[in-house]
Amino acid sequence: MKTHAKVVVIGGGVVGCSVLFHLARHGWTDVVLLERDELTSGSTWHAAGGMHTINGDPNVAKLQKYTISLYKEIEELSGQATGVHLTGGVLLAATEARLDWLRGVVAKGRYLGIELEEISPDEAAELMPLIDPRQFVGAVRNKEDGHLDPSGVTHAYAKAARKLGAEVERFTKVEDIVQRTDGLWRVITNKGEVVAEHVVNAGGLWAREVGRMVGLELPVLAMEHMYLITEDMPEVAAWNQKTGTEIIHAVDFDGELYLRQERGGMLMGTYEKANKPWSEFQTPWNFGHELLEPDIDRIAPSLEVGFRHFPAFQNTGIKQIINGPFTFAPDGNPLVGPVRGLPGFWVACGVMAGFSQGGGVGLALSNWMIEGDPGADIWAMDVSRYGDWATMGYTNAKVRENYSRRFSIRFPNEELPAGRPLKTTPVYDLLSAKGSQWGVAYGLEVPLWYAPEGVKDEFSWRRSSDFEHVAKEVETVRQGVGLSEISSFAKYRVTGEGAAAWLDHLLACKLPKSGRMTLAPMLKEDGRLIGDFTLANLGNSKSDDWFLAGSGVAEQYHMRWFEAHLPKDGSVSIEALGAKLTGLSIAGPSARKLLEKVTRSDVSNTAFPFMAITRMDIGMAPCLVGRVSYTGDLGYEIWVAPEYQRAAYQALMAAGEEFSIGLFGSRALNALRLEKNYGSWAREYRPIYGPLEAGLDRFVAYGKQSDFIGKQAALAERKQGGRLRLRAFVVDAADADVIGDEPIWYGGAVRGWVTSGGYAHHSKKSVAIGYVPKEIADEAYGFEIELLGKRHAARMQPTPLFDANFERMRG
């Protein structure tokens, strides 16, 4: 075994072998994979081997499509059969709500290049003869579904990697990982030690244990997963003989089942409600090619549905029940990427759908390690989407919930209850008493809307029980003054003698003067957006003190970026303030009058203009107040230490009675920002868009002297014009509004996609925001947006629906 390597990959399952292959294919051949036993000895060997392109996140779906397309290449390069069967499949809907969801899947496929077709239950039964079409209301056909040989695929990756120069060491158990003072990693095994620049934790069932070697507690948990294989079925034999083809895959979402042919019988798997974690706290190192004891009683309710939906199963015997453990993250997506605070340590774990996602994970991670960027928008898989709040107890609760809902509908207005509440602010109980309906962002409870007694969310694809109440919250803001809780924003403090120079290099904006704020795009080296913030200068002639506010869900993501770019001389310090700073916001035409009643500071437009920031007391509470509002109205953001938040809230609410103050939540805020064409991080602003494309180029200081990160690439985009433009549309919708990822049609073809939207209550318009090619970005008419299977006329809305001249916001 070699003693030095550029990369050590830990784990010989399909994910680890994919990472090894992609690193070698990209030119990093000084790489070695360490496996404690034989390859495939964790979850890989007993996997059902299904593969599919469908995923709730379009960017993950793209990587799944890549994974499936890769199998032919690795088979040819390695000489190892992968056993790929591209049978195609049907996705079945037993309810109208499920059919609406499937129509959204078909719509996404239009701009992802995934060929999907809505068909009737009878047409589905013609394709998959075991179906009782009377049990379903509709279906979708997918030609790219299939199955494969898990062992063959894994060994094909490994053999291909070896041919490219990589090495694989079996029966080599990693016992410890230690970082040296020079930053290199000592990977200590039962066969000796390897020193490496990079370590990849692809440990699968043992990912937690590998993480713990470097002080990392990863949010993953293994669940027992069962599928059965039937005896040979005459219906299967008859179909094979009649058509010369296998029976295609089927996913019965409402039955929580997936099915495919297995030799002369069928394989049926289930994600049952009565699920069971495996080895909750520590995975035994001696576990290998064993299976767990089957528990047919636990999956019996799902099987009963399966026998009703697929009657032929009633007449056959069960040959084998497979019960094996698979690891899941709390939301069911993988954990991929570099780990903050551990330079050179990477993770590729929690990849439950390894044969659909393993190739994409390997591609993204190898790109990231070699090029410094994953080469795709993989936010849904980024390990940084979780922070320290994702404890073992939280992970256990959320994984169990996610597993039980694997095939359940997640409505756009549905909030899942497991693991909550976890993080709350000091006014949580006060807002609950006012009827707050809570959501969650980065572990923190956030108010969505305020319900009268006896009213709650009714989950739906269409406008629901919150609609009229959110409308009232919107009018409270537009007609008087509203108050919202905004602690979910990420907050950062930057100090040190080098702070100004560092921020000038890190951010693309012009730095504001003392007491002022500005919008601050942050770019990667390729000129694409990696963040957008509000930057405030709190310093004076004697000190540097800067405040940044940004997306709360991206706190860990952005701290990883900040810390990776800090100067080595200690001249700059950055702190994520998290729960150390809470927030309130007031907005509306009476907001200034309210603020005047609770502070002695001069908050007139002359003394405290738009984008000003200063410290002042709100009642008795010391606060940091900035004149800015995401509502697009006259407004103020108030930042306050948690011990003073209740006092500030009570002072504002008491003084606001004169102005009929009311509370508003994030759903009203969404309606308000849509009227201003405001975008948001992780929807409109993502690392696949440039500032010109995203409409943020007006905040980029192209002419400033500092050579900020991404400057040359941004200048090139400005000169060439980019490919896309972010635009707002008014949609002729009836009883439902876009939520994001719907296709935008123009001239009879899909030309773009929606990033977000909703109903703008004050303007009484259904609004969509999305990207279209620049060539058609200034056309007023001719657009359509597909929503729940129907195309609706959409008109370009180039100017904001509300306060187009910004008089209210700046006045």
PDB file of N, CA and C in Angstrom, residues 100-132:
ATOM      1  N   ASP A 100     -51.861  15.847  -9.920  1.00  0.00           N
ATOM      2  CA  ASP A 100     -51.378  17.224 -10.050  1.00  0.00           C
ATOM      3  C   ASP A 100     -49.875  17.281  -9.833  1.00  0.00           C
ATOM      4  N   TRP A 101     -49.389  16.538  -8.850  1.00  0.00           N
ATOM      5  CA  TRP A 101     -47.937  16.504  -8.600  1.00  0.00           C
ATOM      6  C   TRP A 101     -47.200  15.920  -9.797  1.00  0.00           C
ATOM      7  N   LEU A 102     -47.729  14.836 -10.350  1.00  0.00           N
ATOM      8  CA  LEU A 102     -47.079  14.219 -11.503  1.00  0.00           C
ATOM      9  C   LEU A 102     -47.069  15.153 -12.707  1.00  0.00           C
ATOM     10  N   ARG A 103     -48.104  15.956 -12.853  1.00  0.00           N
ATOM     11  CA  ARG A 103     -48.114  16.928 -13.956  1.00  0.00           C
ATOM     12  C   ARG A 103     -46.985  17.940 -13.781  1.00  0.00           C
ATOM     13  N   GLY A 104     -46.693  18.298 -12.539  1.00  0.00           N
ATOM     14  CA  GLY A 104     -45.553  19.179 -12.285  1.00  0.00           C
ATOM     15  C   GLY A 104     -44.236  18.516 -12.636  1.00  0.00           C
ATOM     16  N   VAL A 105     -44.146  17.207 -12.386  1.00  0.00           N
ATOM     17  CA  VAL A 105     -42.937  16.452 -12.750  1.00  0.00           C
ATOM     18  C   VAL A 105     -42.751  16.447 -14.268  1.00  0.00           C
ATOM     19  N   VAL A 106     -43.842  16.210 -14.991  1.00  0.00           N
ATOM     20  CA  VAL A 106     -43.777  16.232 -16.461  1.00  0.00           C
ATOM     21  C   VAL A 106     -43.320  17.601 -16.946  1.00  0.00           C
ATOM     22  N   ALA A 107     -43.847  18.653 -16.322  1.00  0.00           N
ATOM     23  CA  ALA A 107     -43.493  20.009 -16.730  1.00  0.00           C
ATOM     24  C   ALA A 107     -41.998  20.276 -16.522  1.00  0.00           C
ATOM     25  N   LYS A 108     -41.456  19.864 -15.384  1.00  0.00           N
ATOM     26  CA  LYS A 108     -40.021  20.043 -15.143  1.00  0.00           C
ATOM     27  C   LYS A 108     -39.196  19.301 -16.193  1.00  0.00           C
ATOM     28  N   GLY A 109     -39.664  18.114 -16.539  1.00  0.00           N
ATOM     29  CA  GLY A 109     -38.934  17.330 -17.527  1.00  0.00           C
ATOM     30  C   GLY A 109     -38.780  18.036 -18.858  1.00  0.00           C
ATOM     31  N   ARG A 110     -39.687  18.967 -19.164  1.00  0.00           N
ATOM     32  CA  ARG A 110     -39.628  19.651 -20.458  1.00  0.00           C
ATOM     33  C   ARG A 110     -38.349  20.459 -20.610  1.00  0.00           C
ATOM     34  N   TYR A 111     -37.884  21.117 -19.517  1.00  0.00           N
ATOM     35  CA  TYR A 111     -36.654  21.898 -19.674  1.00  0.00           C
ATOM     36  C   TYR A 111     -35.417  21.167 -19.148  1.00  0.00           C
ATOM     37  N   LEU A 112     -35.622  19.957 -18.597  1.00  0.00           N
ATOM     38  CA  LEU A 112     -34.478  19.168 -18.155  1.00  0.00           C
ATOM     39  C   LEU A 112     -34.040  18.151 -19.212  1.00  0.00           C
ATOM     40  N   GLY A 113     -34.812  18.038 -20.288  1.00  0.00           N
ATOM     41  CA  GLY A 113     -34.489  17.046 -21.302  1.00  0.00           C
ATOM     42  C   GLY A 113     -34.846  15.633 -20.885  1.00  0.00           C
ATOM     43  N   ILE A 114     -35.797  15.489 -19.944  1.00  0.00           N
ATOM     44  CA  ILE A 114     -36.264  14.176 -19.510  1.00  0.00           C
ATOM     45  C   ILE A 114     -37.621  13.927 -20.163  1.00  0.00           C
ATOM     46  N   GLU A 115     -37.711  12.877 -20.943  1.00  0.00           N
ATOM     47  CA  GLU A 115     -38.921  12.621 -21.718  1.00  0.00           C
ATOM     48  C   GLU A 115     -39.969  11.942 -20.836  1.00  0.00           C
ATOM     49  N   LEU A 116     -41.005  12.681 -20.504  1.00  0.00           N
ATOM     50  CA  LEU A 116     -42.093  12.181 -19.667  1.00  0.00           C
ATOM     51  C   LEU A 116     -43.410  12.442 -20.377  1.00  0.00           C
ATOM     52  N   GLU A 117     -44.390  11.567 -20.137  1.00  0.00           N
ATOM     53  CA  GLU A 117     -45.672  11.703 -20.819  1.00  0.00           C
ATOM     54  C   GLU A 117     -46.792  11.295 -19.879  1.00  0.00           C
ATOM     55  N   GLU A 118     -47.783  12.179 -19.724  1.00  0.00           N
ATOM     56  CA  GLU A 118     -48.960  11.813 -18.948  1.00  0.00           C
ATOM     57  C   GLU A 118     -49.820  10.851 -19.757  1.00  0.00           C
ATOM     58  N   ILE A 119     -50.237   9.756 -19.102  1.00  0.00           N
ATOM     59  CA  ILE A 119     -51.062   8.758 -19.764  1.00  0.00           C
ATOM     60  C   ILE A 119     -52.221   8.373 -18.848  1.00  0.00           C
ATOM     61  N   SER A 120     -53.198   7.682 -19.401  1.00  0.00           N
ATOM     62  CA  SER A 120     -54.353   7.247 -18.619  1.00  0.00           C
ATOM     63  C   SER A 120     -54.024   5.966 -17.864  1.00  0.00           C
ATOM     64  N   PRO A 121     -54.842   5.604 -16.864  1.00  0.00           N
ATOM     65  CA  PRO A 121     -54.620   4.320 -16.176  1.00  0.00           C
ATOM     66  C   PRO A 121     -54.687   3.127 -17.131  1.00  0.00           C
ATOM     67  N   ASP A 122     -55.586   3.172 -18.094  1.00  0.00           N
ATOM     68  CA  ASP A 122     -55.682   2.063 -19.052  1.00  0.00           C
ATOM     69  C   ASP A 122     -54.426   1.969 -19.910  1.00  0.00           C
ATOM     70  N   GLU A 123     -53.884   3.109 -20.297  1.00  0.00           N
ATOM     71  CA  GLU A 123     -52.637   3.101 -21.068  1.00  0.00           C
ATOM     72  C   GLU A 123     -51.487   2.579 -20.211  1.00  0.00           C
ATOM     73  N   ALA A 124     -51.488   2.926 -18.924  1.00  0.00           N
ATOM     74  CA  ALA A 124     -50.460   2.407 -18.018  1.00  0.00           C
ATOM     75  C   ALA A 124     -50.556   0.893 -17.909  1.00  0.00           C
ATOM     76  N   ALA A 125     -51.792   0.375 -17.858  1.00  0.00           N
ATOM     77  CA  ALA A 125     -51.987  -1.075 -17.756  1.00  0.00           C
ATOM     78  C   ALA A 125     -51.557  -1.793 -19.019  1.00  0.00           C
ATOM     79  N   GLU A 126     -51.639  -1.123 -20.160  1.00  0.00           N
ATOM     80  CA  GLU A 126     -51.156  -1.720 -21.404  1.00  0.00           C
ATOM     81  C   GLU A 126     -49.633  -1.845 -21.399  1.00  0.00           C
ATOM     82  N   LEU A 127     -48.969  -0.936 -20.692  1.00  0.00           N
ATOM     83  CA  LEU A 127     -47.510  -0.958 -20.612  1.00  0.00           C
ATOM     84  C   LEU A 127     -47.017  -1.870 -19.490  1.00  0.00           C
ATOM     85  N   MET A 128     -47.779  -1.898 -18.386  1.00  0.00           N
ATOM     86  CA  MET A 128     -47.396  -2.681 -17.206  1.00  0.00           C
ATOM     87  C   MET A 128     -48.606  -3.555 -16.847  1.00  0.00           C
ATOM     88  N   PRO A 129     -48.648  -4.813 -17.325  1.00  0.00           N
ATOM     89  CA  PRO A 129     -49.882  -5.598 -17.316  1.00  0.00           C
ATOM     90  C   PRO A 129     -50.363  -6.037 -15.932  1.00  0.00           C
ATOM     91  N   LEU A 130     -49.581  -5.839 -14.892  1.00  0.00           N
ATOM     92  CA  LEU A 130     -49.996  -6.274 -13.563  1.00  0.00           C
ATOM     93  C   LEU A 130     -50.897  -5.264 -12.867  1.00  0.00           C
ATOM     94  N   ILE A 131     -51.045  -4.078 -13.461  1.00  0.00           N
ATOM     95  CA  ILE A 131     -51.816  -2.991 -12.852  1.00  0.00           C
ATOM     96  C   ILE A 131     -53.316  -3.253 -12.981  1.00  0.00           C
ATOM     97  N   ASP A 132     -54.049  -2.929 -11.906  1.00  0.00           N
ATOM     98  CA  ASP A 132     -55.506  -2.820 -11.999  1.00  0.00           C
ATOM     99  C   ASP A 132     -55.822  -1.350 -12.255  1.00  0.00           C
TER     100      ASP A 132
END
